[in-house]
Amino acid sequence: MKKLTALLAAIVLAVTAASAQCSSVNTAFKSGETLMYDLYFNWKFIWVKAGTAYMNTTETVWNGKPAYKTYLVTKGSSRADKFFVMRDTLTAYCGLDLVPMYYKKGALEGSSYRKNEVWYDYVNGECKVKMRYQKNQDPAQYKEHSSRYCAFDMISMLLRARSFDPTNFKKGHRIKFLMADGHNCDWQSIVYRGKEKFKMENSNTTYRCLVFSFMEMENGKESEVVRFYITDDKNHLPVRLDLNLNFGTAKAFLIGVKGLRNPQTSKVN
């Protein structure tokens, strides 16, 4: 019995240690935050409103542990559907200490439906991810990856990045991390581009922003996937995103917020 107790204690300590390495303090958001966006696509050199998106974060329980559940839903308009159908739903669970737990993406893009899933586990000081990928009715593909470095999906990294302290960042500052997307687990980067004042689309509101790029390495070539503008205050709200997609370019502009944690001190007017 003593040996069993000692073994269980060792397992608990190992899991705690691994999780602690991946933990981070959240200073940017709270349960109940909802962000709403308008989407614009570039169609024959003209920017047209083509849909909406919203992201919501609530406190819940995942496998018996307190967690944040965040989901991001994008939906093309009926007008945009005539050219390209897009229905994406991303869901992620992470601990209250921002340690990733689970990620799922369901994406209907054109006539193709893809489902990506990631399960995280922390054992003996390592982060272990199990990934599942399926396209349409094809057989599901499974992969596993283990590393002493923490892995993140798109949502969990976004949540963590919102609490970065950029005080000492200089242009070109690079943050490398393992990205688990359900299909692969590879090293990717976020690059700091500096500060800009940004006037919102169809609005008189101007924000002081920090600008970052999410860079993706594929086949030895790095390219910018998303350039995002976040408010230069404690909320670090993503107010604009410039996206380079497989079928063209798109932009997202924040149009509404609910349940903010901190005052919006980055508003210029």
mmCIF file of N, CA and C in Angstrom, residues 136-266:
data_model
loop_
_atom_site.group_PDB
_atom_site.id
_atom_site.type_symbol
_atom_site.label_atom_id
_atom_site.label_comp_id
_atom_site.label_asym_id
_atom_site.label_seq_id
_atom_site.Cartn_x
_atom_site.Cartn_y
_atom_site.Cartn_z
ATOM 1 N N ASN A 136 -13.796 15.019 -45.086
ATOM 2 C CA ASN A 136 -15.025 14.426 -45.618
ATOM 3 C C ASN A 136 -15.257 13.055 -44.988
ATOM 4 N N GLN A 137 -15.451 12.042 -45.800
ATOM 5 C CA GLN A 137 -15.694 10.694 -45.270
ATOM 6 C C GLN A 137 -14.461 9.806 -45.348
ATOM 7 N N ASP A 138 -13.312 10.408 -45.600
ATOM 8 C CA ASP A 138 -12.073 9.623 -45.644
ATOM 9 C C ASP A 138 -11.768 9.053 -44.262
ATOM 10 N N PRO A 139 -11.002 7.963 -44.196
ATOM 11 C CA PRO A 139 -10.609 7.418 -42.886
ATOM 12 C C PRO A 139 -9.841 8.454 -42.072
ATOM 13 N N ALA A 140 -10.087 8.486 -40.778
ATOM 14 C CA ALA A 140 -9.399 9.434 -39.902
ATOM 15 C C ALA A 140 -7.920 9.077 -39.795
ATOM 16 N N GLN A 141 -7.088 10.107 -39.699
ATOM 17 C CA GLN A 141 -5.648 9.932 -39.518
ATOM 18 C C GLN A 141 -5.270 10.350 -38.094
ATOM 19 N N TYR A 142 -4.468 9.529 -37.427
ATOM 20 C CA TYR A 142 -4.057 9.811 -36.058
ATOM 21 C C TYR A 142 -2.540 9.991 -36.001
ATOM 22 N N LYS A 143 -2.101 10.954 -35.189
ATOM 23 C CA LYS A 143 -0.684 11.168 -34.953
ATOM 24 C C LYS A 143 -0.476 11.510 -33.481
ATOM 25 N N GLU A 144 0.710 11.216 -32.973
ATOM 26 C CA GLU A 144 1.066 11.573 -31.608
ATOM 27 C C GLU A 144 2.415 12.283 -31.607
ATOM 28 N N HIS A 145 2.575 13.154 -30.622
ATOM 29 C CA HIS A 145 3.829 13.911 -30.517
ATOM 30 C C HIS A 145 4.133 14.140 -29.042
ATOM 31 N N SER A 146 5.377 13.938 -28.659
ATOM 32 C CA SER A 146 5.813 14.177 -27.282
ATOM 33 C C SER A 146 7.017 15.103 -27.290
ATOM 34 N N SER A 147 7.036 16.014 -26.324
ATOM 35 C CA SER A 147 8.147 16.962 -26.255
ATOM 36 C C SER A 147 8.267 17.511 -24.836
ATOM 37 N N ARG A 148 9.461 17.914 -24.471
ATOM 38 C CA ARG A 148 9.630 18.599 -23.185
ATOM 39 C C ARG A 148 9.198 20.058 -23.294
ATOM 40 N N TYR A 149 8.875 20.490 -24.528
ATOM 41 C CA TYR A 149 8.357 21.832 -24.754
ATOM 42 C C TYR A 149 6.836 21.786 -24.836
ATOM 43 N N CYS A 150 6.191 22.851 -24.415
ATOM 44 C CA CYS A 150 4.739 22.918 -24.439
ATOM 45 C C CYS A 150 4.237 23.093 -25.869
ATOM 46 N N ALA A 151 3.091 22.520 -26.146
ATOM 47 C CA ALA A 151 2.452 22.673 -27.447
ATOM 48 C C ALA A 151 1.146 23.445 -27.276
ATOM 49 N N PHE A 152 0.754 24.146 -28.320
ATOM 50 C CA PHE A 152 -0.453 24.961 -28.286
ATOM 51 C C PHE A 152 -1.197 24.830 -29.604
ATOM 52 N N ASP A 153 -2.491 25.037 -29.554
ATOM 53 C CA ASP A 153 -3.286 25.167 -30.763
ATOM 54 C C ASP A 153 -3.536 26.651 -31.004
ATOM 55 N N MET A 154 -4.284 26.954 -32.053
ATOM 56 C CA MET A 154 -4.497 28.347 -32.426
ATOM 57 C C MET A 154 -5.192 29.140 -31.324
ATOM 58 N N ILE A 155 -6.212 28.547 -30.695
ATOM 59 C CA ILE A 155 -6.979 29.264 -29.680
ATOM 60 C C ILE A 155 -6.186 29.418 -28.384
ATOM 61 N N SER A 156 -5.581 28.342 -27.910
ATOM 62 C CA SER A 156 -4.855 28.429 -26.637
ATOM 63 C C SER A 156 -3.661 29.376 -26.741
ATOM 64 N N MET A 157 -3.013 29.443 -27.905
ATOM 65 C CA MET A 157 -1.912 30.391 -28.066
ATOM 66 C C MET A 157 -2.435 31.823 -28.103
ATOM 67 N N LEU A 158 -3.586 32.040 -28.750
ATOM 68 C CA LEU A 158 -4.169 33.377 -28.768
ATOM 69 C C LEU A 158 -4.487 33.847 -27.353
ATOM 70 N N LEU A 159 -5.084 32.967 -26.545
ATOM 71 C CA LEU A 159 -5.411 33.335 -25.166
ATOM 72 C C LEU A 159 -4.149 33.667 -24.379
ATOM 73 N N ARG A 160 -3.120 32.865 -24.555
ATOM 74 C CA ARG A 160 -1.865 33.105 -23.838
ATOM 75 C C ARG A 160 -1.207 34.405 -24.318
ATOM 76 N N ALA A 161 -1.202 34.621 -25.631
ATOM 77 C CA ALA A 161 -0.532 35.798 -26.190
ATOM 78 C C ALA A 161 -1.163 37.092 -25.700
ATOM 79 N N ARG A 162 -2.446 37.049 -25.358
ATOM 80 C CA ARG A 162 -3.114 38.258 -24.883
ATOM 81 C C ARG A 162 -2.559 38.741 -23.543
ATOM 82 N N SER A 163 -1.868 37.868 -22.826
ATOM 83 C CA SER A 163 -1.270 38.280 -21.548
ATOM 84 C C SER A 163 0.230 38.518 -21.646
ATOM 85 N N PHE A 164 0.762 38.503 -22.874
ATOM 86 C CA PHE A 164 2.183 38.842 -23.031
ATOM 87 C C PHE A 164 2.435 40.264 -22.545
ATOM 88 N N ASP A 165 3.601 40.480 -21.965
ATOM 89 C CA ASP A 165 4.043 41.825 -21.603
ATOM 90 C C ASP A 165 5.038 42.288 -22.668
ATOM 91 N N PRO A 166 4.620 43.182 -23.572
ATOM 92 C CA PRO A 166 5.488 43.578 -24.689
ATOM 93 C C PRO A 166 6.400 44.765 -24.372
ATOM 94 N N THR A 167 6.504 45.128 -23.103
ATOM 95 C CA THR A 167 7.244 46.341 -22.721
ATOM 96 C C THR A 167 8.641 46.382 -23.319
ATOM 97 N N ASN A 168 9.325 45.249 -23.293
ATOM 98 C CA ASN A 168 10.713 45.218 -23.762
ATOM 99 C C ASN A 168 10.852 44.633 -25.165
ATOM 100 N N PHE A 169 9.722 44.431 -25.864
ATOM 101 C CA PHE A 169 9.792 43.903 -27.227
ATOM 102 C C PHE A 169 10.336 44.968 -28.183
ATOM 103 N N LYS A 170 11.171 44.557 -29.099
ATOM 104 C CA LYS A 170 11.612 45.397 -30.198
ATOM 105 C C LYS A 170 11.089 44.807 -31.502
ATOM 106 N N LYS A 171 10.971 45.644 -32.527
ATOM 107 C CA LYS A 171 10.482 45.147 -33.814
ATOM 108 C C LYS A 171 11.309 43.943 -34.254
ATOM 109 N N GLY A 172 10.618 42.909 -34.665
ATOM 110 C CA GLY A 172 11.294 41.689 -35.087
ATOM 111 C C GLY A 172 11.427 40.657 -33.993
ATOM 112 N N HIS A 173 11.031 41.019 -32.751
ATOM 113 C CA HIS A 173 11.083 40.049 -31.646
ATOM 114 C C HIS A 173 10.263 38.819 -32.019
ATOM 115 N N ARG A 174 10.853 37.655 -31.853
ATOM 116 C CA ARG A 174 10.229 36.417 -32.311
ATOM 117 C C ARG A 174 9.955 35.482 -31.142
ATOM 118 N N ILE A 175 8.735 34.943 -31.090
ATOM 119 C CA ILE A 175 8.336 33.972 -30.075
ATOM 120 C C ILE A 175 8.046 32.659 -30.793
ATOM 121 N N LYS A 176 8.871 31.639 -30.528
ATOM 122 C CA LYS A 176 8.696 30.347 -31.191
ATOM 123 C C LYS A 176 7.922 29.402 -30.281
ATOM 124 N N PHE A 177 7.066 28.590 -30.880
ATOM 125 C CA PHE A 177 6.276 27.646 -30.101
ATOM 126 C C PHE A 177 5.856 26.464 -30.970
ATOM 127 N N LEU A 178 5.513 25.354 -30.322
ATOM 128 C CA LEU A 178 5.009 24.184 -31.019
ATOM 129 C C LEU A 178 3.511 24.357 -31.264
ATOM 130 N N MET A 179 3.103 24.272 -32.523
ATOM 131 C CA MET A 179 1.696 24.406 -32.888
ATOM 132 C C MET A 179 1.136 23.035 -33.241
ATOM 133 N N ALA A 180 0.115 22.611 -32.490
ATOM 134 C CA ALA A 180 -0.585 21.361 -32.776
ATOM 135 C C ALA A 180 -1.914 21.712 -33.435
ATOM 136 N N ASP A 181 -2.081 21.343 -34.688
ATOM 137 C CA ASP A 181 -3.297 21.731 -35.413
ATOM 138 C C ASP A 181 -4.237 20.563 -35.681
ATOM 139 N N GLY A 182 -3.908 19.395 -35.137
ATOM 140 C CA GLY A 182 -4.735 18.219 -35.374
ATOM 141 C C GLY A 182 -4.221 17.364 -36.501
ATOM 142 N N HIS A 183 -3.357 17.949 -37.324
ATOM 143 C CA HIS A 183 -2.769 17.233 -38.457
ATOM 144 C C HIS A 183 -1.278 17.032 -38.251
ATOM 145 N N ASN A 184 -0.624 18.073 -37.732
ATOM 146 C CA ASN A 184 0.805 18.028 -37.452
ATOM 147 C C ASN A 184 1.108 18.821 -36.186
ATOM 148 N N CYS A 185 2.326 18.654 -35.680
ATOM 149 C CA CYS A 185 2.805 19.437 -34.546
ATOM 150 C C CYS A 185 4.185 19.957 -34.927
ATOM 151 N N ASP A 186 4.255 21.245 -35.290
ATOM 152 C CA ASP A 186 5.477 21.824 -35.835
ATOM 153 C C ASP A 186 5.820 23.128 -35.127
ATOM 154 N N TRP A 187 7.077 23.535 -35.233
ATOM 155 C CA TRP A 187 7.525 24.805 -34.684
ATOM 156 C C TRP A 187 7.058 25.949 -35.581
ATOM 157 N N GLN A 188 6.383 26.926 -34.975
ATOM 158 C CA GLN A 188 5.919 28.109 -35.690
ATOM 159 C C GLN A 188 6.351 29.337 -34.885
ATOM 160 N N SER A 189 6.031 30.532 -35.392
ATOM 161 C CA SER A 189 6.506 31.756 -34.746
ATOM 162 C C SER A 189 5.456 32.846 -34.748
ATOM 163 N N ILE A 190 5.512 33.686 -33.705
ATOM 164 C CA ILE A 190 4.802 34.964 -33.672
ATOM 165 C C ILE A 190 5.874 36.049 -33.665
ATOM 166 N N VAL A 191 5.736 37.025 -34.554
ATOM 167 C CA VAL A 191 6.742 38.083 -34.695
ATOM 168 C C VAL A 191 6.104 39.432 -34.379
ATOM 169 N N TYR A 192 6.779 40.204 -33.536
ATOM 170 C CA TYR A 192 6.296 41.531 -33.157
ATOM 171 C C TYR A 192 6.675 42.543 -34.234
ATOM 172 N N ARG A 193 5.683 43.320 -34.713
ATOM 173 C CA ARG A 193 5.906 44.279 -35.802
ATOM 174 C C ARG A 193 5.972 45.725 -35.325
ATOM 175 N N GLY A 194 5.658 45.984 -34.074
ATOM 176 C CA GLY A 194 5.706 47.344 -33.564
ATOM 177 C C GLY A 194 4.334 47.874 -33.188
ATOM 178 N N LYS A 195 4.238 49.191 -33.020
ATOM 179 C CA LYS A 195 2.999 49.832 -32.599
ATOM 180 C C LYS A 195 2.429 50.683 -33.736
ATOM 181 N N GLU A 196 1.085 50.712 -33.819
ATOM 182 C CA GLU A 196 0.404 51.539 -34.811
ATOM 183 C C GLU A 196 -0.891 52.070 -34.217
ATOM 184 N N LYS A 197 -1.311 53.241 -34.703
ATOM 185 C CA LYS A 197 -2.663 53.706 -34.427
ATOM 186 C C LYS A 197 -3.550 53.253 -35.572
ATOM 187 N N PHE A 198 -4.682 52.666 -35.234
ATOM 188 C CA PHE A 198 -5.537 52.070 -36.256
ATOM 189 C C PHE A 198 -6.963 52.575 -36.112
ATOM 190 N N LYS A 199 -7.507 53.142 -37.187
ATOM 191 C CA LYS A 199 -8.893 53.613 -37.208
ATOM 192 C C LYS A 199 -9.784 52.478 -37.708
ATOM 193 N N MET A 200 -10.789 52.151 -36.921
ATOM 194 C CA MET A 200 -11.661 51.039 -37.242
ATOM 195 C C MET A 200 -12.461 51.297 -38.513
ATOM 196 N N GLU A 201 -12.737 50.237 -39.237
ATOM 197 C CA GLU A 201 -13.546 50.313 -40.449
ATOM 198 C C GLU A 201 -14.966 50.766 -40.106
ATOM 199 N N ASN A 202 -15.493 51.701 -40.885
ATOM 200 C CA ASN A 202 -16.869 52.204 -40.704
ATOM 201 C C ASN A 202 -17.112 52.723 -39.284
ATOM 202 N N SER A 203 -16.098 53.368 -38.715
ATOM 203 C CA SER A 203 -16.216 53.868 -37.351
ATOM 204 C C SER A 203 -15.256 55.034 -37.160
ATOM 205 N N ASN A 204 -15.550 55.868 -36.174
ATOM 206 C CA ASN A 204 -14.642 56.966 -35.831
ATOM 207 C C ASN A 204 -13.674 56.588 -34.718
ATOM 208 N N THR A 205 -13.751 55.345 -34.276
ATOM 209 C CA THR A 205 -12.905 54.889 -33.170
ATOM 210 C C THR A 205 -11.500 54.557 -33.659
ATOM 211 N N THR A 206 -10.510 55.084 -32.968
ATOM 212 C CA THR A 206 -9.111 54.790 -33.256
ATOM 213 C C THR A 206 -8.479 54.141 -32.030
ATOM 214 N N TYR A 207 -7.693 53.106 -32.262
ATOM 215 C CA TYR A 207 -7.027 52.392 -31.170
ATOM 216 C C TYR A 207 -5.510 52.513 -31.312
ATOM 217 N N ARG A 208 -4.839 52.568 -30.169
ATOM 218 C CA ARG A 208 -3.401 52.336 -30.128
ATOM 219 C C ARG A 208 -3.205 50.826 -30.105
ATOM 220 N N CYS A 209 -2.449 50.313 -31.063
ATOM 221 C CA CYS A 209 -2.346 48.861 -31.210
ATOM 222 C C CYS A 209 -0.908 48.358 -31.200
ATOM 223 N N LEU A 210 -0.778 47.134 -30.751
ATOM 224 C CA LEU A 210 0.432 46.342 -30.923
ATOM 225 C C LEU A 210 0.179 45.427 -32.119
ATOM 226 N N VAL A 211 1.146 45.300 -33.002
ATOM 227 C CA VAL A 211 0.956 44.524 -34.225
ATOM 228 C C VAL A 211 1.860 43.292 -34.203
ATOM 229 N N PHE A 212 1.262 42.133 -34.468
ATOM 230 C CA PHE A 212 1.991 40.867 -34.491
ATOM 231 C C PHE A 212 1.659 40.110 -35.772
ATOM 232 N N SER A 213 2.560 39.231 -36.173
ATOM 233 C CA SER A 213 2.310 38.325 -37.293
ATOM 234 C C SER A 213 2.450 36.887 -36.820
ATOM 235 N N PHE A 214 1.510 36.046 -37.242
ATOM 236 C CA PHE A 214 1.669 34.610 -37.044
ATOM 237 C C PHE A 214 2.293 34.052 -38.318
ATOM 238 N N MET A 215 3.506 33.515 -38.166
ATOM 239 C CA MET A 215 4.264 33.000 -39.300
ATOM 240 C C MET A 215 4.232 31.476 -39.297
ATOM 241 N N GLU A 216 4.012 30.910 -40.469
ATOM 242 C CA GLU A 216 3.924 29.452 -40.592
ATOM 243 C C GLU A 216 5.054 28.944 -41.475
ATOM 244 N N MET A 217 5.733 27.930 -40.992
ATOM 245 C CA MET A 217 6.805 27.303 -41.752
ATOM 246 C C MET A 217 6.271 26.033 -42.408
ATOM 247 N N GLU A 218 6.374 25.965 -43.718
ATOM 248 C CA GLU A 218 5.898 24.788 -44.445
ATOM 249 C C GLU A 218 6.847 24.510 -45.602
ATOM 250 N N ASN A 219 7.334 23.277 -45.640
ATOM 251 C CA ASN A 219 8.271 22.854 -46.688
ATOM 252 C C ASN A 219 9.489 23.779 -46.761
ATOM 253 N N GLY A 220 9.955 24.205 -45.575
ATOM 254 C CA GLY A 220 11.151 25.023 -45.515
ATOM 255 C C GLY A 220 10.952 26.484 -45.860
ATOM 256 N N LYS A 221 9.713 26.888 -46.111
ATOM 257 C CA LYS A 221 9.423 28.274 -46.475
ATOM 258 C C LYS A 221 8.477 28.886 -45.463
ATOM 259 N N GLU A 222 8.829 30.085 -44.972
ATOM 260 C CA GLU A 222 8.006 30.763 -43.980
ATOM 261 C C GLU A 222 7.115 31.811 -44.644
ATOM 262 N N SER A 223 5.855 31.849 -44.227
ATOM 263 C CA SER A 223 4.917 32.830 -44.773
ATOM 264 C C SER A 223 4.018 33.355 -43.661
ATOM 265 N N GLU A 224 3.503 34.575 -43.860
ATOM 266 C CA GLU A 224 2.617 35.185 -42.877
ATOM 267 C C GLU A 224 1.194 34.687 -43.100
ATOM 268 N N VAL A 225 0.619 34.083 -42.075
ATOM 269 C CA VAL A 225 -0.743 33.573 -42.162
ATOM 270 C C VAL A 225 -1.737 34.622 -41.683
ATOM 271 N N VAL A 226 -1.431 35.242 -40.542
ATOM 272 C CA VAL A 226 -2.314 36.260 -39.972
ATOM 273 C C VAL A 226 -1.470 37.415 -39.434
ATOM 274 N N ARG A 227 -1.883 38.634 -39.723
ATOM 275 C CA ARG A 227 -1.335 39.814 -39.056
ATOM 276 C C ARG A 227 -2.449 40.364 -38.183
ATOM 277 N N PHE A 228 -2.192 40.457 -36.882
ATOM 278 C CA PHE A 228 -3.267 40.884 -36.001
ATOM 279 C C PHE A 228 -2.869 42.105 -35.187
ATOM 280 N N TYR A 229 -3.860 42.962 -34.984
ATOM 281 C CA TYR A 229 -3.708 44.221 -34.268
ATOM 282 C C TYR A 229 -4.433 44.070 -32.938
ATOM 283 N N ILE A 230 -3.691 44.186 -31.829
ATOM 284 C CA ILE A 230 -4.318 44.051 -30.519
ATOM 285 C C ILE A 230 -4.161 45.362 -29.758
ATOM 286 N N THR A 231 -5.146 45.676 -28.952
ATOM 287 C CA THR A 231 -5.142 46.954 -28.245
ATOM 288 C C THR A 231 -3.971 47.028 -27.271
ATOM 289 N N ASP A 232 -3.369 48.211 -27.207
ATOM 290 C CA ASP A 232 -2.229 48.436 -26.327
ATOM 291 C C ASP A 232 -2.726 48.830 -24.937
ATOM 292 N N ASP A 233 -3.451 47.893 -24.319
ATOM 293 C CA ASP A 233 -3.914 48.042 -22.943
ATOM 294 C C ASP A 233 -3.960 46.649 -22.321
ATOM 295 N N LYS A 234 -4.494 46.528 -21.137
ATOM 296 C CA LYS A 234 -4.458 45.244 -20.444
ATOM 297 C C LYS A 234 -5.384 44.198 -21.053
ATOM 298 N N ASN A 235 -6.380 44.626 -21.836
ATOM 299 C CA ASN A 235 -7.274 43.657 -22.482
ATOM 300 C C ASN A 235 -6.602 42.945 -23.646
ATOM 301 N N HIS A 236 -5.709 43.650 -24.354
ATOM 302 C CA HIS A 236 -5.069 43.100 -25.551
ATOM 303 C C HIS A 236 -6.110 42.477 -26.473
ATOM 304 N N LEU A 237 -7.122 43.270 -26.806
ATOM 305 C CA LEU A 237 -8.195 42.796 -27.677
ATOM 306 C C LEU A 237 -7.740 42.735 -29.127
ATOM 307 N N PRO A 238 -7.983 41.637 -29.822
ATOM 308 C CA PRO A 238 -7.733 41.617 -31.272
ATOM 309 C C PRO A 238 -8.825 42.451 -31.964
ATOM 310 N N VAL A 239 -8.466 43.637 -32.467
ATOM 311 C CA VAL A 239 -9.463 44.513 -33.088
ATOM 312 C C VAL A 239 -9.451 44.424 -34.606
ATOM 313 N N ARG A 240 -8.365 43.899 -35.165
ATOM 314 C CA ARG A 240 -8.299 43.709 -36.615
ATOM 315 C C ARG A 240 -7.395 42.521 -36.912
ATOM 316 N N LEU A 241 -7.811 41.699 -37.872
ATOM 317 C CA LEU A 241 -6.998 40.583 -38.320
ATOM 318 C C LEU A 241 -6.943 40.594 -39.844
ATOM 319 N N ASP A 242 -5.743 40.512 -40.385
ATOM 320 C CA ASP A 242 -5.543 40.367 -41.828
ATOM 321 C C ASP A 242 -5.124 38.923 -42.084
ATOM 322 N N LEU A 243 -5.944 38.200 -42.848
ATOM 323 C CA LEU A 243 -5.742 36.764 -43.017
ATOM 324 C C LEU A 243 -5.396 36.427 -44.459
ATOM 325 N N ASN A 244 -4.376 35.595 -44.614
ATOM 326 C CA ASN A 244 -4.026 35.044 -45.924
ATOM 327 C C ASN A 244 -4.513 33.604 -45.974
ATOM 328 N N LEU A 245 -5.615 33.389 -46.693
ATOM 329 C CA LEU A 245 -6.281 32.099 -46.723
ATOM 330 C C LEU A 245 -5.936 31.344 -48.008
ATOM 331 N N ASN A 246 -6.308 30.060 -48.029
ATOM 332 C CA ASN A 246 -6.032 29.241 -49.215
ATOM 333 C C ASN A 246 -6.742 29.783 -50.452
ATOM 334 N N PHE A 247 -7.893 30.439 -50.242
ATOM 335 C CA PHE A 247 -8.695 30.889 -51.373
ATOM 336 C C PHE A 247 -8.643 32.406 -51.556
ATOM 337 N N GLY A 248 -7.733 33.083 -50.873
ATOM 338 C CA GLY A 248 -7.620 34.525 -51.034
ATOM 339 C C GLY A 248 -7.295 35.213 -49.720
ATOM 340 N N THR A 249 -7.577 36.514 -49.649
ATOM 341 C CA THR A 249 -7.294 37.288 -48.443
ATOM 342 C C THR A 249 -8.589 37.774 -47.808
ATOM 343 N N ALA A 250 -8.536 37.961 -46.502
ATOM 344 C CA ALA A 250 -9.716 38.401 -45.758
ATOM 345 C C ALA A 250 -9.273 39.298 -44.617
ATOM 346 N N LYS A 251 -10.213 40.086 -44.114
ATOM 347 C CA LYS A 251 -9.978 40.929 -42.951
ATOM 348 C C LYS A 251 -11.143 40.767 -41.982
ATOM 349 N N ALA A 252 -10.842 40.907 -40.696
ATOM 350 C CA ALA A 252 -11.870 40.881 -39.658
ATOM 351 C C ALA A 252 -11.719 42.122 -38.801
ATOM 352 N N PHE A 253 -12.844 42.816 -38.550
ATOM 353 C CA PHE A 253 -12.836 44.043 -37.749
ATOM 354 C C PHE A 253 -13.784 43.875 -36.564
ATOM 355 N N LEU A 254 -13.290 44.205 -35.381
ATOM 356 C CA LEU A 254 -14.107 44.119 -34.172
ATOM 357 C C LEU A 254 -15.247 45.128 -34.240
ATOM 358 N N ILE A 255 -16.478 44.668 -33.991
ATOM 359 C CA ILE A 255 -17.636 45.571 -34.020
ATOM 360 C C ILE A 255 -18.371 45.624 -32.689
ATOM 361 N N GLY A 256 -18.057 44.711 -31.768
ATOM 362 C CA GLY A 256 -18.748 44.722 -30.484
ATOM 363 C C GLY A 256 -18.048 43.860 -29.456
ATOM 364 N N VAL A 257 -18.147 44.260 -28.182
ATOM 365 C CA VAL A 257 -17.529 43.513 -27.090
ATOM 366 C C VAL A 257 -18.485 43.471 -25.897
ATOM 367 N N LYS A 258 -18.405 42.379 -25.145
ATOM 368 C CA LYS A 258 -19.155 42.241 -23.898
ATOM 369 C C LYS A 258 -18.255 41.569 -22.870
ATOM 370 N N GLY A 259 -18.417 41.967 -21.624
ATOM 371 C CA GLY A 259 -17.737 41.277 -20.531
ATOM 372 C C GLY A 259 -16.240 41.468 -20.470
ATOM 373 N N LEU A 260 -15.752 42.674 -20.771
ATOM 374 C CA LEU A 260 -14.306 42.916 -20.703
ATOM 375 C C LEU A 260 -13.806 42.888 -19.260
ATOM 376 N N ARG A 261 -12.582 42.476 -19.108
ATOM 377 C CA ARG A 261 -11.984 42.402 -17.766
ATOM 378 C C ARG A 261 -11.421 43.749 -17.314
ATOM 379 N N ASN A 262 -10.850 44.508 -18.262
ATOM 380 C CA ASN A 262 -10.140 45.740 -17.919
ATOM 381 C C ASN A 262 -10.697 46.937 -18.691
ATOM 382 N N PRO A 263 -10.452 48.159 -18.226
ATOM 383 C CA PRO A 263 -10.882 49.364 -18.963
ATOM 384 C C PRO A 263 -10.197 49.437 -20.325
ATOM 385 N N GLN A 264 -10.907 50.010 -21.303
ATOM 386 C CA GLN A 264 -10.350 50.168 -22.649
ATOM 387 C C GLN A 264 -9.567 51.483 -22.731
ATOM 388 N N THR A 265 -8.350 51.449 -22.262
ATOM 389 C CA THR A 265 -7.555 52.676 -22.217
ATOM 390 C C THR A 265 -6.812 52.943 -23.518
ATOM 391 N N SER A 266 -6.909 52.041 -24.497
ATOM 392 C CA SER A 266 -6.189 52.225 -25.758
ATOM 393 C C SER A 266 -6.995 53.025 -26.772
#
